PDB file of C-alpha atoms in Angstrom:
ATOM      1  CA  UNK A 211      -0.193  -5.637 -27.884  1.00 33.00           C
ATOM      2  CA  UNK A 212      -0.989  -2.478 -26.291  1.00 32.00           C
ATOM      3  CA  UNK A 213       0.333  -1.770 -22.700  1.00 36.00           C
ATOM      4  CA  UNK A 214      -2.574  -0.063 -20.787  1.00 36.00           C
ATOM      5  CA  UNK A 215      -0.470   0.147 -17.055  1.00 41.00           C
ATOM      6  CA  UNK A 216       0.599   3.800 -18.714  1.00 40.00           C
ATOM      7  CA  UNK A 217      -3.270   4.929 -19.688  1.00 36.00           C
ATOM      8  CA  UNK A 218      -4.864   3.983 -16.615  1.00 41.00           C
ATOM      9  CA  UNK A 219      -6.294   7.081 -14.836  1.00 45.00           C
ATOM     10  CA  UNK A 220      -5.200   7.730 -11.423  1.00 42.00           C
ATOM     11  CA  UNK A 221      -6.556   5.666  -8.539  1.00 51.00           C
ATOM     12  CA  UNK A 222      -7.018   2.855 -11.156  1.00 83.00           C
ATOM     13  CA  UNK A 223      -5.594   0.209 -10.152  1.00 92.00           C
ATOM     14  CA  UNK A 224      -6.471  -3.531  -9.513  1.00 93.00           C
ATOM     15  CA  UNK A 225      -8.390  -4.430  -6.194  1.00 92.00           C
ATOM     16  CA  UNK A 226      -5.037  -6.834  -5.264  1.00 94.00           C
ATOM     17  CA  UNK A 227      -2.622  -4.178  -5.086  1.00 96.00           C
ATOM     18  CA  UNK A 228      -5.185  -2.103  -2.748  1.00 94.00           C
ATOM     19  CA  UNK A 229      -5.819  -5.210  -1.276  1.00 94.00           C
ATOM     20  CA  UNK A 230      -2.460  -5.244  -0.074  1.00 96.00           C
ATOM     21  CA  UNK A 231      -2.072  -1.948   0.417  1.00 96.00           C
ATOM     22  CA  UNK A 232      -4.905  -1.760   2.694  1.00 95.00           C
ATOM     23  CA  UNK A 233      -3.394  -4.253   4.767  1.00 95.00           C
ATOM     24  CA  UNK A 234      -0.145  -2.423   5.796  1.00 96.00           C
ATOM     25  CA  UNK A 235      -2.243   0.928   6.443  1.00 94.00           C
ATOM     26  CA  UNK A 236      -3.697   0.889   9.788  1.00 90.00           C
ATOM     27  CA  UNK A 237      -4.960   4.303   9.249  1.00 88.00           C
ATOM     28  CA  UNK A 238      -7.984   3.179   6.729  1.00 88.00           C
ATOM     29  CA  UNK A 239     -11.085   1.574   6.279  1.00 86.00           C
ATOM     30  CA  UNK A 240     -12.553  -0.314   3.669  1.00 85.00           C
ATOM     31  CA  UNK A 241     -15.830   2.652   3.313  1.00 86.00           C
ATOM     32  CA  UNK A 242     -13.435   4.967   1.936  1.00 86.00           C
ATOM     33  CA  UNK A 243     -12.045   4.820  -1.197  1.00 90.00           C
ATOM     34  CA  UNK A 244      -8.295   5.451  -1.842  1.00 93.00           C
ATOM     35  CA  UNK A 245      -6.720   8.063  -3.673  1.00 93.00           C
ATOM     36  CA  UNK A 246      -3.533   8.152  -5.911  1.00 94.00           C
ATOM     37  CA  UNK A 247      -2.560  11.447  -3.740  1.00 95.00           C
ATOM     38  CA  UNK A 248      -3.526   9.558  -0.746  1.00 95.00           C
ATOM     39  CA  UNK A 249       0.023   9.566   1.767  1.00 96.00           C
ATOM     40  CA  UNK A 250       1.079   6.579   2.780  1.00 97.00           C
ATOM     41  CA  UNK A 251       2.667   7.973   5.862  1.00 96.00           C
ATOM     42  CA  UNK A 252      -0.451  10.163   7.184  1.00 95.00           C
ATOM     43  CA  UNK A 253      -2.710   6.379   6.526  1.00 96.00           C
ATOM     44  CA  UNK A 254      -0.369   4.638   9.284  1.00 95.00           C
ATOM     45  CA  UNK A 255       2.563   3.597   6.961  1.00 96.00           C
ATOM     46  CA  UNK A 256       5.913   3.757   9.282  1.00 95.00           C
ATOM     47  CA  UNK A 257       9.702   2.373   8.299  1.00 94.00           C
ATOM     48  CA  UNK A 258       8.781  -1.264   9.384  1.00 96.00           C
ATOM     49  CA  UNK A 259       5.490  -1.783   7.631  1.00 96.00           C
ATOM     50  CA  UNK A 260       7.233  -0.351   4.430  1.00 97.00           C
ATOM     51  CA  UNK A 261       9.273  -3.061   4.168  1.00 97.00           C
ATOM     52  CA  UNK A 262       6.773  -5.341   4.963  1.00 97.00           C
ATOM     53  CA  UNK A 263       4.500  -3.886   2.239  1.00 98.00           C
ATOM     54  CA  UNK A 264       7.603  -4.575  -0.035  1.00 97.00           C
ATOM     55  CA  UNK A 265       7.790  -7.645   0.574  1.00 97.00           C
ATOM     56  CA  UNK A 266       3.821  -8.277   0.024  1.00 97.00           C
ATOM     57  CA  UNK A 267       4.303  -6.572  -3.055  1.00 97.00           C
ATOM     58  CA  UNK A 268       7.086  -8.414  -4.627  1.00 97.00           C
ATOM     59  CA  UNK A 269       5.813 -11.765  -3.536  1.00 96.00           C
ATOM     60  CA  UNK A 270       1.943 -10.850  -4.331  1.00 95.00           C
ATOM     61  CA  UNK A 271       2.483  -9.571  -7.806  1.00 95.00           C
ATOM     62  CA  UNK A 272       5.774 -12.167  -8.741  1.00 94.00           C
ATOM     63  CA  UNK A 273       8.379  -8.753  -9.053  1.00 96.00           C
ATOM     64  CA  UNK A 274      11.350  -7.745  -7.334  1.00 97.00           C
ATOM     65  CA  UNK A 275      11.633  -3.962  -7.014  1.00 97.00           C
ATOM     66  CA  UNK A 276      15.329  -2.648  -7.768  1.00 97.00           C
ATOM     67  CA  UNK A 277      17.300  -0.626  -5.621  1.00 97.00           C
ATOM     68  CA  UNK A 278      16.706   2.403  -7.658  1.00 96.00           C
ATOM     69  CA  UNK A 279      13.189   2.338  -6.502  1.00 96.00           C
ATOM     70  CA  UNK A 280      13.456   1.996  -3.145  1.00 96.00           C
ATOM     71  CA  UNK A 281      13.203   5.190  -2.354  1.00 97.00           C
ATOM     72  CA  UNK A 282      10.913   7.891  -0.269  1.00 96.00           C
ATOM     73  CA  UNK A 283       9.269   8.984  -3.725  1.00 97.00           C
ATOM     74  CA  UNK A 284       8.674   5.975  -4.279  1.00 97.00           C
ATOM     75  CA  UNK A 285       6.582   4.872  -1.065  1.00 97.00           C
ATOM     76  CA  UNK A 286       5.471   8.309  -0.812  1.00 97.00           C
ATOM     77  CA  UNK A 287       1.601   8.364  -1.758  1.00 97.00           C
ATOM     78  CA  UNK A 288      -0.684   5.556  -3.526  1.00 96.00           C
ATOM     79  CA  UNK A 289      -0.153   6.768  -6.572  1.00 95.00           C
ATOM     80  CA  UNK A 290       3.545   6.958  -6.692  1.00 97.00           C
ATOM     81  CA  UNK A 291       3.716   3.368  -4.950  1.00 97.00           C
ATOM     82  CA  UNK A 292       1.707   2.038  -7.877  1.00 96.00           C
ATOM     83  CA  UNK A 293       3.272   4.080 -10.879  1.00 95.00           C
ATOM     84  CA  UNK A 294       6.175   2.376  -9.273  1.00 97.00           C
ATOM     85  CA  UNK A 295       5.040  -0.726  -9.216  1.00 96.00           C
ATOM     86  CA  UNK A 296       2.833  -1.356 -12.892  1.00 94.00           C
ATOM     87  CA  UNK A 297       6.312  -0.517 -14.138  1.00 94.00           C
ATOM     88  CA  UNK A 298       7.152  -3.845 -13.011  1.00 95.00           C
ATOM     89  CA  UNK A 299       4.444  -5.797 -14.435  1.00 92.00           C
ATOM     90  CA  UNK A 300       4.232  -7.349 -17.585  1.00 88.00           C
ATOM     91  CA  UNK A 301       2.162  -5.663 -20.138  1.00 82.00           C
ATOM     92  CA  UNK A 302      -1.683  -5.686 -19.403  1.00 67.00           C
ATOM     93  CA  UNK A 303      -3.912  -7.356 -22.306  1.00 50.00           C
ATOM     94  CA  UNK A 304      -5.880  -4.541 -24.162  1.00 48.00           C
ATOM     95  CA  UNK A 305      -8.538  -3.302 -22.184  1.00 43.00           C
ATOM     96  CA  UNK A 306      -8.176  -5.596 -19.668  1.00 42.00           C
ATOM     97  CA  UNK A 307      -6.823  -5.728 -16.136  1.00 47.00           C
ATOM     98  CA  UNK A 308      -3.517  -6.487 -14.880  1.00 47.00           C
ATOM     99  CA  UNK A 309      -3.488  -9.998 -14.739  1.00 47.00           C
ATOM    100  CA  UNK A 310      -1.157 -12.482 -12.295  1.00 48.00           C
ATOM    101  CA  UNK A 311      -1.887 -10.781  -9.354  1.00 45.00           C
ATOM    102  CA  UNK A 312      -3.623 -13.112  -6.566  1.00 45.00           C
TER     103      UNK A 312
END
C-alpha cells in the first residue's frame, strides 16, 4: 500500500482537519481559503486555544500527539500543524483521502 500523507501538495489536506482548525481560529472566515504558510498565531491562535485545538485534534482524528511534538514549530503555521499531524495517521489508501477522520 502506498502512503500518500507524504505526496500531498501543500494546503492539501482533508476538509476535517480544516474543519477543526477553523474552529480554534477566530481570525478567519470560511470565503477564504487556507494556506499551508498561513500563521496560526496572526489567524487568532493564542496559548489557550492551542491546547484546545490539541485536544480537538487528538480526539477528532483518534491520535495522541507525543511530547516531542508539542512544540512552537509545530503549531506554528497550517502547514507545519498538519505535516505534524498526517504523521500520526495511519497510511491513506492509494489515491484516496485520509480516512477515520469525522
Amino acid at each position: 500500500m502506498t502512503d500518500t500523507r507524504a505526496h500531498r501538495a501543500p494546503g492539501q489536506w482533508p476538509p476535517a482537519f480544516e474543519e477543526v482548525l477553523r474552529a480554534h481560529l477566530p481570525e478567519t472566515t470560511t470565503d477564504v481559503p487556507l494556506s499551508a504558510t498561513d500563521t496560526l498565531f496572526e489567524l487568532g491562535l493564542d496559548s489557550f486555544g492551542t491546547v484546545e485545538l490539541l485536544v480537538a485534534l487528538e480526539s477528532g482524528f483518534d491520535v495522541s500527539f507525543p511530547d516531542e511534538a508539542l512544540t512552537a514549530e509545530t503549531f506554528a503555521t497550517v502547514g507545519s500543524l498538519w505535516a505534524a499531524l498526517s504523521e500520526l495517521l495511519p497510511p491513506a489508501a492509494p489515491g484516496g483521502p485520509v480516512d477515520g477522520a469525522p
